[in-house]
PDB file of C-alpha atoms in Angstrom:
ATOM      1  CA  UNK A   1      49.094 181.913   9.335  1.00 58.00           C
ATOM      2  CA  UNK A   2      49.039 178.349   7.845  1.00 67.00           C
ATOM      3  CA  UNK A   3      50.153 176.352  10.504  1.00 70.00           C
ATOM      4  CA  UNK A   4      51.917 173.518  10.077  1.00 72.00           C
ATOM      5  CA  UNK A   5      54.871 170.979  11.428  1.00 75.00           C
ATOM      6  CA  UNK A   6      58.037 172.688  12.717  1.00 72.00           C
ATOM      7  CA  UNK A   7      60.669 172.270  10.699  1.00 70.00           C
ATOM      8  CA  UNK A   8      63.891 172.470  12.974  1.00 74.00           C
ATOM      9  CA  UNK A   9      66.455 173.142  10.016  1.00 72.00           C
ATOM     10  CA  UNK A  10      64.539 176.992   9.557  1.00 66.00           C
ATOM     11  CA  UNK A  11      65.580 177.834  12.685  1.00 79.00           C
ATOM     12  CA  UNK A  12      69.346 178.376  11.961  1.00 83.00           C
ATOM     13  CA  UNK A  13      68.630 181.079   9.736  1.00 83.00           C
ATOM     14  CA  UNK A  14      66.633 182.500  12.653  1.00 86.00           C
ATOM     15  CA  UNK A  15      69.897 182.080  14.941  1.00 90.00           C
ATOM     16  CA  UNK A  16      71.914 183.534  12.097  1.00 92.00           C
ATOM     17  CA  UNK A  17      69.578 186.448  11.880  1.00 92.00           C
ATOM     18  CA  UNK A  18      69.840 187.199  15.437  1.00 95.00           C
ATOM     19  CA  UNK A  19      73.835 186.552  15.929  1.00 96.00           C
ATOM     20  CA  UNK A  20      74.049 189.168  12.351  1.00 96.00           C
ATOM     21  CA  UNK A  21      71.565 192.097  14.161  1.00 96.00           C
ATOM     22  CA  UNK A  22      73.799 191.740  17.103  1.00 97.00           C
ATOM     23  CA  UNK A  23      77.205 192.232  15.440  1.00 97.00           C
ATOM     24  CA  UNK A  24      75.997 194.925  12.964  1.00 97.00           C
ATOM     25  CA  UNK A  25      74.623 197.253  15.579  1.00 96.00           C
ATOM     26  CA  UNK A  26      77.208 196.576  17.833  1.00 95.00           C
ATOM     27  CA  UNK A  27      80.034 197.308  15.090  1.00 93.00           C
ATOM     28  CA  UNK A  28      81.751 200.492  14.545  1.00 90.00           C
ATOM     29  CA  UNK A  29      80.809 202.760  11.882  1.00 86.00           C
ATOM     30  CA  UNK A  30      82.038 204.072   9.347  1.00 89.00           C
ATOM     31  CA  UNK A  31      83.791 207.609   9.481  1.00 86.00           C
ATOM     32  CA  UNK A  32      83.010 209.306   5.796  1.00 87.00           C
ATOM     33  CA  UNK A  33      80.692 212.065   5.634  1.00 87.00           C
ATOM     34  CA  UNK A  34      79.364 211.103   2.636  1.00 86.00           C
ATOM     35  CA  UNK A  35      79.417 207.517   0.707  1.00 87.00           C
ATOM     36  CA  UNK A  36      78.789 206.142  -2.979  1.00 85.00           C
ATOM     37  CA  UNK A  37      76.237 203.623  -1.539  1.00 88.00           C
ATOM     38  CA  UNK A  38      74.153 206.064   0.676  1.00 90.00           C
ATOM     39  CA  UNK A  39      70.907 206.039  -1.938  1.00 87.00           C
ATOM     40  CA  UNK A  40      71.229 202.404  -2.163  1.00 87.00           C
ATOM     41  CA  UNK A  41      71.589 201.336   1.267  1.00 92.00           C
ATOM     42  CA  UNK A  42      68.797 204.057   1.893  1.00 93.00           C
ATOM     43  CA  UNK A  43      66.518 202.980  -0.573  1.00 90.00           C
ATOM     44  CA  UNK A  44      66.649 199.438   1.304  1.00 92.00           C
ATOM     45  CA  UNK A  45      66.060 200.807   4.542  1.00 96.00           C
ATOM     46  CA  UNK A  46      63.254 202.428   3.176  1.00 95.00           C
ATOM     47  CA  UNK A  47      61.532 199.464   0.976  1.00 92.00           C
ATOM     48  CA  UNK A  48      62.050 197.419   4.694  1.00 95.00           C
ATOM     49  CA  UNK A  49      60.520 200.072   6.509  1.00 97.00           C
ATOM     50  CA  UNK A  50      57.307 199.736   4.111  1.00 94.00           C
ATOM     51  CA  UNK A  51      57.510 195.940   3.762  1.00 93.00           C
ATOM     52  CA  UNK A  52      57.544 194.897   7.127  1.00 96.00           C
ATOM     53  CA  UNK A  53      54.913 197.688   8.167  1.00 95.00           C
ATOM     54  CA  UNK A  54      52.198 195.742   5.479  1.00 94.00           C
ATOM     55  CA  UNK A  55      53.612 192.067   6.365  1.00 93.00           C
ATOM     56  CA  UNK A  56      52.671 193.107  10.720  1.00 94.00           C
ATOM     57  CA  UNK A  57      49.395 194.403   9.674  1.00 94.00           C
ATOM     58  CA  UNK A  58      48.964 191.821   7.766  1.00 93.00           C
ATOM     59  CA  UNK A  59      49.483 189.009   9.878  1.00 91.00           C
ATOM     60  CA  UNK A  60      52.676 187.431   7.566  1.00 88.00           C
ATOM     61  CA  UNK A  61      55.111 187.078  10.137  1.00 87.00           C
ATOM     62  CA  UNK A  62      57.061 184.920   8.490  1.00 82.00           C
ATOM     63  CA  UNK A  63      56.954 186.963   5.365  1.00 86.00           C
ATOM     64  CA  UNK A  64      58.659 189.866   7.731  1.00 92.00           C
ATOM     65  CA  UNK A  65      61.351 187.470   8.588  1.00 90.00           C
ATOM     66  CA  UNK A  66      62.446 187.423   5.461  1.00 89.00           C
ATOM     67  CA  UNK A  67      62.301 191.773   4.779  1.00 92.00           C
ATOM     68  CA  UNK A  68      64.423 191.470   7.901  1.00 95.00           C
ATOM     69  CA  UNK A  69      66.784 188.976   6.362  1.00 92.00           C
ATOM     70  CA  UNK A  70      66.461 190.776   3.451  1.00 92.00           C
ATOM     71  CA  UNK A  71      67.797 194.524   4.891  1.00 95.00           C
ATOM     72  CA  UNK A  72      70.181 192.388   7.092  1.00 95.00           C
ATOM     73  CA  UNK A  73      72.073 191.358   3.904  1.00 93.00           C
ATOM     74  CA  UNK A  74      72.073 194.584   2.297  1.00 93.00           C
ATOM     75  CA  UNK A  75      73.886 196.132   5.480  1.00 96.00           C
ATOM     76  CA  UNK A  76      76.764 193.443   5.452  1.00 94.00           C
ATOM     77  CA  UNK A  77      77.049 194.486   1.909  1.00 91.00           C
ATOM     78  CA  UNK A  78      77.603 198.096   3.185  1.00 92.00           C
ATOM     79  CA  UNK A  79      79.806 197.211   5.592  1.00 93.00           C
ATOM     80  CA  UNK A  80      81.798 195.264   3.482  1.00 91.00           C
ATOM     81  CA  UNK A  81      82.064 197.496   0.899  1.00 89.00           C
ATOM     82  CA  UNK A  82      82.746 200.252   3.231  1.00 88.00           C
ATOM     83  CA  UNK A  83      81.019 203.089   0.997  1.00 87.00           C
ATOM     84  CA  UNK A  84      78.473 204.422   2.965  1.00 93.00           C
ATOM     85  CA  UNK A  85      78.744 207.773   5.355  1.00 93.00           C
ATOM     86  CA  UNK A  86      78.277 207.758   8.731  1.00 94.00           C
ATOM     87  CA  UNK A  87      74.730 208.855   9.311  1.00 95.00           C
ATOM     88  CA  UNK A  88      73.304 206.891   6.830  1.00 95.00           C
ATOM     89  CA  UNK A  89      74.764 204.078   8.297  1.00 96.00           C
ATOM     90  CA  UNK A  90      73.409 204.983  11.675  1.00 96.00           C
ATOM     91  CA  UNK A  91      70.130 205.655  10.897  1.00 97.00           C
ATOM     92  CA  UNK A  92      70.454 202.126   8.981  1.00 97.00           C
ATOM     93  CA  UNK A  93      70.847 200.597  12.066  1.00 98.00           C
ATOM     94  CA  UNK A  94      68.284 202.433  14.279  1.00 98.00           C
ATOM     95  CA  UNK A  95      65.718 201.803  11.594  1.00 98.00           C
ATOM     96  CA  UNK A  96      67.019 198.024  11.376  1.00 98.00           C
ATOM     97  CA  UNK A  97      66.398 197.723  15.173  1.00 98.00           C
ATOM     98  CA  UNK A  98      62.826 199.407  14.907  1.00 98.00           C
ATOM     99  CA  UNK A  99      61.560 197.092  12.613  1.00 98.00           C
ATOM    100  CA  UNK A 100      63.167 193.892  14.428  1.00 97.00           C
ATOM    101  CA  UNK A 101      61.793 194.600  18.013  1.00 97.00           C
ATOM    102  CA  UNK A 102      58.195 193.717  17.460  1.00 96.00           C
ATOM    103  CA  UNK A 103      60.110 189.913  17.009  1.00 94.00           C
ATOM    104  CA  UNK A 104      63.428 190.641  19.252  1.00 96.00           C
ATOM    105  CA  UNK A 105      62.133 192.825  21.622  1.00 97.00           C
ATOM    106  CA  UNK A 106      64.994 191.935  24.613  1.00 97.00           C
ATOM    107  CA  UNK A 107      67.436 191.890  22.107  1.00 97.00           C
ATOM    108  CA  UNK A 108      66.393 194.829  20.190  1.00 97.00           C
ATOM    109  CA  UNK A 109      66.203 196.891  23.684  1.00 98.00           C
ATOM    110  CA  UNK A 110      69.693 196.177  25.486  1.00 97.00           C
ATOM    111  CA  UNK A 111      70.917 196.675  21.744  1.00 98.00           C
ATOM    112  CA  UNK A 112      69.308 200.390  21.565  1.00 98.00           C
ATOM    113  CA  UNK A 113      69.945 201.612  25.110  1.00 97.00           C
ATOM    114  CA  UNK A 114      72.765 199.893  26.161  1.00 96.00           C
ATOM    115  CA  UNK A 115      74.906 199.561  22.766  1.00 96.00           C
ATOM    116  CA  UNK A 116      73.978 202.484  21.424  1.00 96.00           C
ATOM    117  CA  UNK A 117      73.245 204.793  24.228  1.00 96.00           C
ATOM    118  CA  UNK A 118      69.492 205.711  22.588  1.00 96.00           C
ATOM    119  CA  UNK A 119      66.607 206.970  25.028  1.00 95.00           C
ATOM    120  CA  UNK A 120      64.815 203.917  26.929  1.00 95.00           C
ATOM    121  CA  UNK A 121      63.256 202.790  25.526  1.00 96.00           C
ATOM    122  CA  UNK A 122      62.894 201.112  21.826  1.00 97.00           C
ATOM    123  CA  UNK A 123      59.210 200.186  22.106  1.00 97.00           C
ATOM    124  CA  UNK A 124      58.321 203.741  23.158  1.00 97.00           C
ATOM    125  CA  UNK A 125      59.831 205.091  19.847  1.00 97.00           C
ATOM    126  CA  UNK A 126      58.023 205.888  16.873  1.00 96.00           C
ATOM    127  CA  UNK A 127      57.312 203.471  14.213  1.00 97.00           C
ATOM    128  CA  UNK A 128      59.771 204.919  11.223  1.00 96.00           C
ATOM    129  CA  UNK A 129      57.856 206.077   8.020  1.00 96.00           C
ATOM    130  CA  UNK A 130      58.962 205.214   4.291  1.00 94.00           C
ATOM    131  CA  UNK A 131      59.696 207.976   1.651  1.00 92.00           C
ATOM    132  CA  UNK A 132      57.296 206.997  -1.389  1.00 89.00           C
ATOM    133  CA  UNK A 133      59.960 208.936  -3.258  1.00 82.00           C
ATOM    134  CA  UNK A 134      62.774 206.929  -2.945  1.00 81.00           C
ATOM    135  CA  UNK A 135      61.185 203.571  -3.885  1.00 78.00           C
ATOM    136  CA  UNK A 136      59.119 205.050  -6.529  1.00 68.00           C
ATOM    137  CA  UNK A 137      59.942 202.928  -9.908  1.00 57.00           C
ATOM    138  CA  UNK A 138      63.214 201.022  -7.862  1.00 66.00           C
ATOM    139  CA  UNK A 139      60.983 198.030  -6.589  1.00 74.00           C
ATOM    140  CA  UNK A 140      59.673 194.615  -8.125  1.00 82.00           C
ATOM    141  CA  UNK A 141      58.517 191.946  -7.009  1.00 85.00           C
ATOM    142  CA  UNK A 142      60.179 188.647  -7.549  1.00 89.00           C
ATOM    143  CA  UNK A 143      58.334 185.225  -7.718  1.00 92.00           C
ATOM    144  CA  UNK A 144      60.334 182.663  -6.294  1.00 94.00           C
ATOM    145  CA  UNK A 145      59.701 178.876  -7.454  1.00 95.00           C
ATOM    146  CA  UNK A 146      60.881 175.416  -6.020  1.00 94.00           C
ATOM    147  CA  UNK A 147      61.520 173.000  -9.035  1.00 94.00           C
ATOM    148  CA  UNK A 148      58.605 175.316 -10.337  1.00 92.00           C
ATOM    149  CA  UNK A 149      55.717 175.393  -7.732  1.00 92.00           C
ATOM    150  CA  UNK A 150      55.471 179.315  -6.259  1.00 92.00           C
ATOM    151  CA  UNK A 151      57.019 178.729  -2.650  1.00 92.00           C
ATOM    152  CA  UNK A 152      57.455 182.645  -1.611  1.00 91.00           C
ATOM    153  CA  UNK A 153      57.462 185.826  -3.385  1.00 88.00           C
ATOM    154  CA  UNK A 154      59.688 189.010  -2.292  1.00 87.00           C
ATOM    155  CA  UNK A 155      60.409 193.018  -3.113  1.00 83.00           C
ATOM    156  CA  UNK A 156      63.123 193.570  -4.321  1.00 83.00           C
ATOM    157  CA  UNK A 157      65.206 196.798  -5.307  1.00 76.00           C
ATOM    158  CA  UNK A 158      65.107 197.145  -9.012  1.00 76.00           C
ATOM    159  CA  UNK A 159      68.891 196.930  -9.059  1.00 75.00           C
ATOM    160  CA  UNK A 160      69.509 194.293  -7.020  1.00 81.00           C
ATOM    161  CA  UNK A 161      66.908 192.394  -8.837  1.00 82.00           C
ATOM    162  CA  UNK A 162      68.809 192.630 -12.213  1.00 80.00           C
ATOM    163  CA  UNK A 163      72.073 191.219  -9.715  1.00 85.00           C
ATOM    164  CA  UNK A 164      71.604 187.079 -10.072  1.00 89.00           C
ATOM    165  CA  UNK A 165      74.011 186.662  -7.834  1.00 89.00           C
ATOM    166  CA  UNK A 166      73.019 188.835  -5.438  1.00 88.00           C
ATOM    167  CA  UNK A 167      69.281 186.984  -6.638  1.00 91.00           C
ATOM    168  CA  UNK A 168      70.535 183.723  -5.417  1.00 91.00           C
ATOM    169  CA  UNK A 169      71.808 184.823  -2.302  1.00 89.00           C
ATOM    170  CA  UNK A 170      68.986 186.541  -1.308  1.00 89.00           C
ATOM    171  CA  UNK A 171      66.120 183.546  -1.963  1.00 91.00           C
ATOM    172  CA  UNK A 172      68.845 181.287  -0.808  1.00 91.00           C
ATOM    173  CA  UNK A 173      67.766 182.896   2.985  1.00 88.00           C
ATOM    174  CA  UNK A 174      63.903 183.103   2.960  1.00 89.00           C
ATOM    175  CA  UNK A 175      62.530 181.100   5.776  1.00 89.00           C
ATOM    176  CA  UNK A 176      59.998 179.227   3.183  1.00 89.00           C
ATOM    177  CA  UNK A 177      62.565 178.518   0.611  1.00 92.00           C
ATOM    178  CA  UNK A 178      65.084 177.015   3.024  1.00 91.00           C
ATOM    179  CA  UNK A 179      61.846 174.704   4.565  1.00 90.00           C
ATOM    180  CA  UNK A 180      61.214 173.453   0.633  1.00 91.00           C
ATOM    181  CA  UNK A 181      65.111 172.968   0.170  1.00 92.00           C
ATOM    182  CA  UNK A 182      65.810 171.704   3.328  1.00 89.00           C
ATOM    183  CA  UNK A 183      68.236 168.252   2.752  1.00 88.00           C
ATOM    184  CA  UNK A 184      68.071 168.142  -0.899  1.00 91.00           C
ATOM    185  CA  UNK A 185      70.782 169.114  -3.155  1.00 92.00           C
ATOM    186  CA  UNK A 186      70.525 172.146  -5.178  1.00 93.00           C
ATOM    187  CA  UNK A 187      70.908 171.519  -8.667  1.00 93.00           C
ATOM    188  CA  UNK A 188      70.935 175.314 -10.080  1.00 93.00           C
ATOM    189  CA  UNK A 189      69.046 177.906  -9.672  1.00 95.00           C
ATOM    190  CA  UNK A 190      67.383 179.757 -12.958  1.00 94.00           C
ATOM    191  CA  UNK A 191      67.106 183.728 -12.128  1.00 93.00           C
ATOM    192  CA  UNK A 192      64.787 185.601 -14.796  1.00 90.00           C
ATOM    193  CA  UNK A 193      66.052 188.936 -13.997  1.00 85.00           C
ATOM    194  CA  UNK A 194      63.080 191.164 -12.214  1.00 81.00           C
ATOM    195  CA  UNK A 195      60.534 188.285 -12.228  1.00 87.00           C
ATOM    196  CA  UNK A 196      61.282 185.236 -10.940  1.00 90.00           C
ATOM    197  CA  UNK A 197      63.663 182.574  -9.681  1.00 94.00           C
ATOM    198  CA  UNK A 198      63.235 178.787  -9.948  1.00 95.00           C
ATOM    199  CA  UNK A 199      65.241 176.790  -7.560  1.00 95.00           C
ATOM    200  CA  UNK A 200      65.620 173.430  -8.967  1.00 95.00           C
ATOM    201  CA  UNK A 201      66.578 170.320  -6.746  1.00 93.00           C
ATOM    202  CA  UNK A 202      66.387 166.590  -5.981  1.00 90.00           C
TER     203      UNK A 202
END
């Protein structure tokens, strides 16, 4: 919405992004009925489902990039930790395919009818709808600062905003951030749990 020059190092993330929704939808899923980190993974869905419905009606496409990013992470998490159940999963990754085709439409479609068998096609679906109820008092939003100048903001999970690690990570990958950071060394990054994080580098 800014315009501006291209900055060729932002697109890796952008090929990472792409290579990560292939792998993850294509992957098998878990077998469990039930899993420890169904609410979680749920409430993440759900906060993606609302944040990237605002950021397309809004015109912040490259603020959507990042919710994608964002709910990309948090299902490598779940696979990784391997605690979710089957359905949640699933609908994880139908809802994670939803919200990428308006930007991936090709891939989004051979990924729904062909990967996963799902009725042709993905852009005759209906747009999935949040439950106010399971983000209600779990979100915050986090200011995110580059040697402290406000560079991007993002929602985060309550929880996973009190994680720094998890903190770092995650501001590590917006599209913005990586444009601000791009070839300068990271000196440390200063997470105020729940508010903000300061990137600081030279």
């Amino acid at each position: 919405d800014q315009g501006g020059p291209i900055n060729e190092s932002a697109l890796g993330a952008i090929r990472d992004l792409l290579r990560d929704v292939w792998n993850l939808a294509s992957a098998d899923g878990p077998d469990q009925p039930y899993g420890a980190g169904d609410r979680d993974l749920r409430r993440a869905v759900h906060a993606a489902i609302k944040g990237v419905g605002q950021d397309i009606e809004g015109f912040r496409f490259n603020v959507m990039m990042s919710k994608l990013m964002i709910l990309r992470n948090e299902l490598k998490r779940a696979q990784a930790d391997g605690a979710v159940a089957r359905e949640t999963w699933n609908e994880a990754i139908r809802t994670f395919l939803l919200l990428a085709a308006p930007v991936f439409p090709h891939l989004a479609e051979e990924l729904w009818t062909t990967t996963l068998g799902l009725p042709y096609s993905i852009h005759q679906q209906p747009w999935p709808v949040y439950d106010p109820a399971l983000l209600e008092q779990s979100q915050t939003t986090l200011v995110v600062q580059v040697n402290g100048k406000v560079r991007d903001q993002v929602v985060l999970d309550a929880e996973v905003a009190r994680d720094q690690d998890r903190v770092r990570e995650l501001v590590l990958a917006l599209p913005r951030i990586k444009q601000h950071t791009a070839g300068a060394t990271i000196r440390r990054i200063i997470v105020v749990p729940g508010k903000l994080a300061n990137i600081v580098v030279v």
